[in-house]
Tab-separated table of N, CA and C in Angstrom:
chain	number	residue	atom	x	y	z
A	27	HIS	N	13.184	-13.225	2.968
A	27	HIS	CA	11.973	-14.116	3.304
A	27	HIS	C	10.700	-13.226	3.241
A	28	PRO	N	9.735	-13.866	2.410
A	28	PRO	CA	8.476	-13.189	2.394
A	28	PRO	C	7.702	-12.841	3.658
A	29	THR	N	7.116	-11.817	3.672
A	29	THR	CA	6.278	-11.408	4.887
A	29	THR	C	4.887	-11.343	4.427
A	30	HIS	N	3.908	-12.091	4.980
A	30	HIS	CA	2.497	-12.014	4.714
A	30	HIS	C	1.708	-11.337	5.739
A	31	GLN	N	0.916	-10.462	5.355
A	31	GLN	CA	-0.055	-9.670	6.135
A	31	GLN	C	-1.414	-10.125	5.770
A	32	GLN	N	-1.985	-10.811	6.701
A	32	GLN	CA	-3.332	-11.387	6.327
A	32	GLN	C	-4.466	-10.520	7.229
A	33	MET	N	-5.504	-10.236	6.299
A	33	MET	CA	-6.656	-9.419	6.753
A	33	MET	C	-7.798	-10.227	6.606
A	34	THR	N	-8.705	-10.207	7.632
A	34	THR	CA	-10.028	-10.944	7.514
A	34	THR	C	-11.155	-10.158	6.899
A	35	GLY	N	-10.816	-8.941	6.644
A	35	GLY	CA	-11.985	-7.976	6.144
A	35	GLY	C	-11.448	-7.306	4.832
A	36	ILE	N	-11.470	-6.075	4.971
A	36	ILE	CA	-11.137	-5.392	3.773
A	36	ILE	C	-9.741	-4.571	4.025
A	37	PHE	N	-9.148	-4.077	3.021
A	37	PHE	CA	-7.928	-3.348	3.031
A	37	PHE	C	-8.281	-2.087	2.417
A	38	PHE	N	-8.335	-1.036	3.169
A	38	PHE	CA	-8.755	0.267	2.723
A	38	PHE	C	-7.693	1.339	2.974
A	39	VAL	N	-7.205	1.978	1.890
A	39	VAL	CA	-6.140	3.105	2.037
A	39	VAL	C	-6.915	4.364	1.714
A	40	GLY	N	-6.818	5.291	2.639
A	40	GLY	CA	-7.577	6.479	2.572
A	40	GLY	C	-7.022	7.536	1.588
A	41	ALA	N	-7.621	8.558	1.182
A	41	ALA	CA	-7.109	9.433	0.100
A	41	ALA	C	-5.820	10.081	0.594
A	42	GLY	N	-4.781	10.109	-0.281
A	42	GLY	CA	-3.578	10.586	-0.124
A	42	GLY	C	-2.753	9.919	0.840
A	43	ALA	N	-3.042	8.733	1.280
A	43	ALA	CA	-2.289	8.007	2.244
A	43	ALA	C	-1.185	7.222	1.524
A	44	LYS	N	-0.111	6.887	2.162
A	44	LYS	CA	0.970	6.131	1.571
A	44	LYS	C	1.263	4.900	2.415
A	45	VAL	N	1.264	3.667	1.898
A	45	VAL	CA	1.627	2.467	2.548
A	45	VAL	C	2.920	2.086	1.732
A	46	VAL	N	4.044	2.375	2.432
A	46	VAL	CA	5.410	2.181	1.820
A	46	VAL	C	6.197	1.323	2.705
A	47	LEU	N	7.193	0.638	2.048
A	47	LEU	CA	7.981	-0.264	2.775
A	47	LEU	C	9.401	0.538	3.265
A	48	ILE	N	9.676	0.611	4.587
A	48	ILE	CA	10.657	1.350	5.078
A	48	ILE	C	11.722	0.713	5.736
A	49	GLY	N	11.677	-0.553	5.938
A	49	GLY	CA	12.703	-1.373	6.539
A	49	GLY	C	12.488	-2.914	6.427
A	50	ASP	N	13.519	-3.598	6.382
A	50	ASP	CA	13.421	-5.141	6.192
A	50	ASP	C	13.669	-5.903	7.502
A	51	GLY	N	13.781	-5.227	8.590
A	51	GLY	CA	13.993	-5.826	9.953
A	51	GLY	C	15.389	-6.329	10.072
A	52	THR	N	16.260	-6.268	9.152
A	52	THR	CA	17.614	-6.751	9.304
A	52	THR	C	18.624	-5.605	9.282
A	53	GLY	N	18.074	-4.380	9.123
A	53	GLY	CA	19.107	-3.333	8.973
A	53	GLY	C	19.681	-3.174	7.698
A	54	GLN	N	19.318	-4.027	6.732
A	54	GLN	CA	19.973	-4.136	5.291
A	54	GLN	C	19.274	-3.240	4.396
A	55	GLY	N	18.298	-2.457	4.804
A	55	GLY	CA	17.716	-1.345	3.966
A	55	GLY	C	16.211	-1.705	3.721
A	56	VAL	N	15.677	-1.106	2.485
A	56	VAL	CA	14.348	-1.337	2.192
A	56	VAL	C	13.934	-2.646	1.633
A	57	PRO	N	12.864	-3.313	2.106
A	57	PRO	CA	12.677	-4.668	1.728
A	57	PRO	C	12.238	-4.697	0.234
A	58	GLN	N	12.419	-5.810	-0.422
A	58	GLN	CA	11.845	-6.023	-1.796
A	58	GLN	C	10.444	-6.116	-1.903
A	59	VAL	N	9.781	-5.471	-2.852
A	59	VAL	CA	8.342	-5.378	-3.021
A	59	VAL	C	7.765	-6.938	-3.135
A	60	ALA	N	8.619	-7.621	-3.813
A	60	ALA	CA	8.253	-9.056	-3.956
A	60	ALA	C	8.084	-9.968	-2.685
A	61	ASN	N	8.638	-9.395	-1.703
A	61	ASN	CA	8.756	-10.111	-0.425
A	61	ASN	C	7.578	-9.683	0.559
A	62	ILE	N	6.746	-8.588	0.145
A	62	ILE	CA	5.779	-8.179	1.076
A	62	ILE	C	4.306	-8.595	0.330
A	63	VAL	N	3.526	-9.520	1.064
A	63	VAL	CA	2.306	-9.965	0.433
A	63	VAL	C	1.138	-9.417	1.361
A	64	TRP	N	0.144	-8.756	0.811
A	64	TRP	CA	-0.972	-8.355	1.438
A	64	TRP	C	-2.124	-9.376	1.151
A	65	GLN	N	-2.532	-10.260	1.944
A	65	GLN	CA	-3.538	-11.205	1.742
A	65	GLN	C	-4.873	-10.770	2.308
A	66	VAL	N	-5.833	-10.412	1.494
A	66	VAL	CA	-7.091	-9.935	2.011
A	66	VAL	C	-8.215	-10.767	1.714
A	67	ALA	N	-8.948	-10.993	2.880
A	67	ALA	CA	-10.176	-12.018	2.720
A	67	ALA	C	-11.270	-11.387	1.946
A	68	GLN	N	-11.418	-10.120	1.794
A	68	GLN	CA	-12.554	-9.558	1.053
A	68	GLN	C	-11.956	-8.746	-0.017
A	69	TYR	N	-11.932	-7.434	0.046
A	69	TYR	CA	-11.550	-6.648	-1.202
A	69	TYR	C	-10.584	-5.552	-0.787
A	70	VAL	N	-10.017	-4.857	-1.788
A	70	VAL	CA	-8.943	-3.816	-1.543
A	70	VAL	C	-9.540	-2.482	-2.224
A	71	THR	N	-9.440	-1.418	-1.470
A	71	THR	CA	-9.757	-0.121	-2.078
A	71	THR	C	-8.510	0.817	-1.841
A	72	VAL	N	-8.145	1.470	-2.873
A	72	VAL	CA	-7.041	2.440	-2.708
A	72	VAL	C	-7.676	3.762	-3.169
A	73	SER	N	-7.749	4.618	-2.307
A	73	SER	CA	-8.420	5.857	-2.604
A	73	SER	C	-7.731	6.880	-3.480
A	74	THR	N	-8.290	7.930	-3.831
A	74	THR	CA	-7.611	8.999	-4.682
A	74	THR	C	-6.341	9.457	-4.123
A	75	ALA	N	-5.403	9.467	-5.051
A	75	ALA	CA	-4.022	9.925	-4.714
A	75	ALA	C	-3.262	9.207	-3.583
A	76	ALA	N	-3.748	7.900	-3.367
A	76	ALA	CA	-3.003	7.121	-2.453
A	76	ALA	C	-1.990	6.167	-3.014
A	77	HIS	N	-1.167	5.575	-2.194
A	77	HIS	CA	-0.075	4.835	-2.733
A	77	HIS	C	0.049	3.543	-1.869
A	78	VAL	N	0.368	2.321	-2.554
A	78	VAL	CA	0.537	1.041	-1.694
A	78	VAL	C	1.784	0.397	-2.487
A	79	SER	N	2.567	-0.244	-1.572
A	79	SER	CA	3.634	-1.082	-2.174
A	79	SER	C	3.405	-2.558	-1.654
A	80	GLY	N	3.785	-3.533	-2.566
A	80	GLY	CA	3.680	-4.934	-2.195
A	80	GLY	C	2.777	-5.640	-3.182
A	81	ILE	N	2.597	-6.982	-2.906
A	81	ILE	CA	1.927	-7.929	-3.592
A	81	ILE	C	0.501	-7.974	-3.054
A	82	LEU	N	-0.637	-7.552	-3.835
A	82	LEU	CA	-1.988	-7.654	-3.349
A	82	LEU	C	-2.718	-8.951	-3.695
A	83	LEU	N	-3.167	-9.617	-2.774
A	83	LEU	CA	-3.887	-10.815	-3.097
A	83	LEU	C	-5.296	-10.695	-2.496
A	84	ALA	N	-6.273	-10.410	-3.317
A	84	ALA	CA	-7.750	-10.106	-2.824
A	84	ALA	C	-8.697	-11.310	-3.096
A	85	ALA	N	-9.471	-11.766	-2.136
A	85	ALA	CA	-10.411	-12.824	-2.482
A	85	ALA	C	-11.532	-12.235	-3.325
A	86	GLU	N	-11.727	-11.061	-3.287
A	86	GLU	CA	-12.842	-10.476	-4.079
A	86	GLU	C	-12.244	-9.527	-5.245
A	87	HIS	N	-12.343	-8.261	-5.032
A	87	HIS	CA	-11.783	-7.349	-6.054
A	87	HIS	C	-10.924	-6.230	-5.527
A	88	CYS	N	-10.248	-5.611	-6.466
A	88	CYS	CA	-9.327	-4.572	-6.133
A	88	CYS	C	-9.854	-3.198	-6.946
A	89	GLU	N	-9.927	-2.128	-6.182
A	89	GLU	CA	-10.318	-0.870	-6.831
A	89	GLU	C	-9.272	0.177	-6.558
A	90	PHE	N	-8.796	0.944	-7.515
A	90	PHE	CA	-7.836	1.994	-7.454
A	90	PHE	C	-8.460	3.092	-8.030
A	91	GLU	N	-8.699	4.142	-7.083
A	91	GLU	CA	-9.369	5.518	-7.567
A	91	GLU	C	-8.282	6.419	-8.268
A	92	ALA	N	-8.768	7.468	-8.806
A	92	ALA	CA	-8.012	8.276	-9.584
A	92	ALA	C	-6.637	8.778	-8.962
A	93	VAL	N	-5.683	8.837	-9.885
A	93	VAL	CA	-4.308	9.070	-9.562
A	93	VAL	C	-3.660	8.352	-8.480
A	94	SER	N	-4.140	7.161	-8.105
A	94	SER	CA	-3.490	6.403	-7.099
A	94	SER	C	-2.260	5.621	-7.706
A	95	THR	N	-1.414	5.132	-6.939
A	95	THR	CA	-0.277	4.466	-7.482
A	95	THR	C	0.067	3.098	-6.714
A	96	HIS	N	0.494	2.150	-7.368
A	96	HIS	CA	0.804	0.812	-6.789
A	96	HIS	C	2.132	0.373	-7.306
A	97	VAL	N	3.017	-0.112	-6.320
A	97	VAL	CA	4.232	-0.669	-6.822
A	97	VAL	C	4.172	-2.103	-6.200
A	98	GLY	N	4.323	-2.993	-7.288
A	98	GLY	CA	4.187	-4.425	-6.920
A	98	GLY	C	3.145	-5.122	-8.041
A	99	ARG	N	2.601	-6.090	-7.551
A	99	ARG	CA	1.519	-6.834	-8.349
A	99	ARG	C	0.154	-6.821	-7.733
A	100	ILE	N	-0.916	-6.974	-8.545
A	100	ILE	CA	-2.246	-7.033	-8.156
A	100	ILE	C	-2.894	-8.304	-8.546
A	101	PHE	N	-3.443	-9.090	-7.726
A	101	PHE	CA	-4.289	-10.284	-8.017
A	101	PHE	C	-5.504	-10.266	-7.224
A	102	SER	N	-6.652	-10.495	-8.105
A	102	SER	CA	-7.944	-10.594	-7.397
A	102	SER	C	-8.873	-11.715	-8.072
A	103	GLN	N	-9.704	-12.189	-7.416
A	103	GLN	CA	-10.405	-13.288	-7.937
A	103	GLN	C	-11.668	-12.976	-8.898
A	104	THR	N	-12.206	-11.593	-8.713
A	104	THR	CA	-13.152	-11.250	-9.641
A	104	THR	C	-12.790	-10.149	-10.587
A	105	ALA	N	-12.277	-9.021	-10.050
A	105	ALA	CA	-11.969	-7.818	-10.898
A	105	ALA	C	-11.040	-6.910	-10.367
A	106	THR	N	-10.244	-6.107	-11.219
A	106	THR	CA	-9.453	-5.034	-10.760
A	106	THR	C	-9.821	-3.950	-11.531
A	107	THR	N	-10.196	-2.772	-10.835
A	107	THR	CA	-10.509	-1.501	-11.513
A	107	THR	C	-9.327	-0.554	-11.276
A	108	LEU	N	-8.907	-0.064	-12.293
A	108	LEU	CA	-7.846	1.068	-12.381
A	108	LEU	C	-8.437	2.295	-13.043
A	109	ILE	N	-8.451	3.514	-12.166
A	109	ILE	CA	-8.823	4.634	-12.676
A	109	ILE	C	-7.629	5.627	-12.648
A	110	MET	N	-7.122	5.852	-13.814
A	110	MET	CA	-6.038	6.794	-13.850
A	110	MET	C	-4.930	6.517	-12.825
A	111	THR	N	-4.624	5.014	-12.765
A	111	THR	CA	-3.665	4.513	-11.849
A	111	THR	C	-2.290	4.114	-12.416
A	112	THR	N	-1.295	4.410	-11.751
A	112	THR	CA	-0.080	3.975	-12.222
A	112	THR	C	0.429	2.816	-11.396
A	113	VAL	N	0.802	1.660	-12.166
A	113	VAL	CA	1.259	0.379	-11.555
A	113	VAL	C	2.703	0.194	-12.071
A	114	VAL	N	3.646	-0.074	-11.085
A	114	VAL	CA	5.050	-0.454	-11.557
A	114	VAL	C	5.430	-1.659	-10.759
A	115	GLU	N	6.349	-2.322	-11.403
A	115	GLU	CA	6.796	-3.611	-10.709
A	115	GLU	C	7.856	-3.362	-9.596
A	116	GLN	N	8.788	-2.473	-9.854
A	116	GLN	CA	9.858	-2.162	-8.794
A	116	GLN	C	9.472	-0.947	-8.068
A	117	ASP	N	9.976	-0.842	-6.956
A	117	ASP	CA	9.615	0.319	-5.992
A	117	ASP	C	10.624	1.531	-6.257
A	118	PRO	N	10.130	2.647	-6.753
A	118	PRO	CA	11.016	3.726	-7.033
A	118	PRO	C	11.244	4.568	-5.819
A	119	LEU	N	10.427	4.218	-4.736
A	119	LEU	CA	10.402	5.102	-3.621
A	119	LEU	C	11.529	4.727	-2.707
A	120	ILE	N	12.328	5.640	-2.075
A	120	ILE	CA	13.275	5.319	-1.138
A	120	ILE	C	12.815	6.060	0.127
A	121	VAL	N	13.276	5.698	1.156
A	121	VAL	CA	12.753	6.293	2.486
A	121	VAL	C	12.963	7.867	2.471
A	122	GLU	N	14.092	8.376	1.975
A	122	GLU	CA	14.434	9.817	1.975
A	122	GLU	C	13.436	10.523	1.057
A	123	ASP	N	12.595	9.921	0.163
A	123	ASP	CA	11.751	10.659	-0.683
A	123	ASP	C	10.413	10.856	0.070
A	124	ILE	N	10.200	10.225	1.257
A	124	ILE	CA	8.853	10.297	1.825
A	124	ILE	C	8.987	11.560	2.797
A	125	PRO	N	8.000	12.568	2.717
A	125	PRO	CA	8.218	13.796	3.414
A	125	PRO	C	7.866	13.370	4.848
A	126	PRO	N	8.460	14.049	5.797
A	126	PRO	CA	8.261	13.864	7.341
A	126	PRO	C	6.923	14.148	7.688
A	127	ILE	N	6.285	13.482	8.720
A	127	ILE	CA	5.071	13.819	9.242
A	127	ILE	C	5.181	15.074	10.094
A	128	PRO	N	4.362	16.087	9.739
A	128	PRO	CA	4.407	17.326	10.504
A	128	PRO	C	3.922	17.111	11.981
A	129	PRO	N	4.598	17.799	12.946
A	129	PRO	CA	4.174	17.695	14.312
A	129	PRO	C	2.645	18.189	14.475
A	130	PRO	N	2.036	17.567	15.527
A	130	PRO	CA	0.615	18.023	15.714
A	130	PRO	C	0.610	19.552	16.220
A	131	PRO	N	-0.437	20.152	15.944
A	131	PRO	CA	-0.639	21.575	16.330
A	131	PRO	C	-0.599	21.704	17.853
A	132	PRO	N	-0.063	22.712	18.324
A	132	PRO	CA	-0.077	23.018	19.828
A	132	PRO	C	-1.471	22.998	20.380
A	133	SER	N	-1.629	22.491	21.689
A	133	SER	CA	-2.877	22.568	22.338
A	133	SER	C	-3.187	23.936	22.617
A	134	PRO	N	-4.511	24.328	22.680
A	134	PRO	CA	-4.934	25.620	23.085
A	134	PRO	C	-4.594	25.750	24.576
A	135	PRO	N	-4.269	27.053	24.997
A	135	PRO	CA	-4.023	27.090	26.538
A	135	PRO	C	-5.397	26.946	27.242
A	136	SER	N	-5.100	26.413	28.459
A	136	SER	CA	-6.302	26.165	29.214
A	136	SER	C	-6.645	27.448	30.033
A	137	PRO	N	-7.958	27.649	30.318
A	137	PRO	CA	-8.461	28.840	30.899
A	137	PRO	C	-7.990	29.050	32.273
């Protein structure tokens, strides 16, 4: 079943960030890219070296900065800008490929 994520403003993905699909809620594994829809009321910006998975529906435009990647499809009402961007239809990532998030640094000792 498709999952729609609706946003009233913009969808911004920071430099180096990864928006990936890690579970389908049923325990059956990674959800299909075609079932995840990001519906954005304004525009989408995917920063340098960032990654997004799913179908993007933007009321305005989509901009992908240098060496960004997208798995899925991109639809916008005005324009889509791709700067050295890789776009593929099927998701090559699996959960095991995503590096773990490092623990936060220890707190300094109190005086």
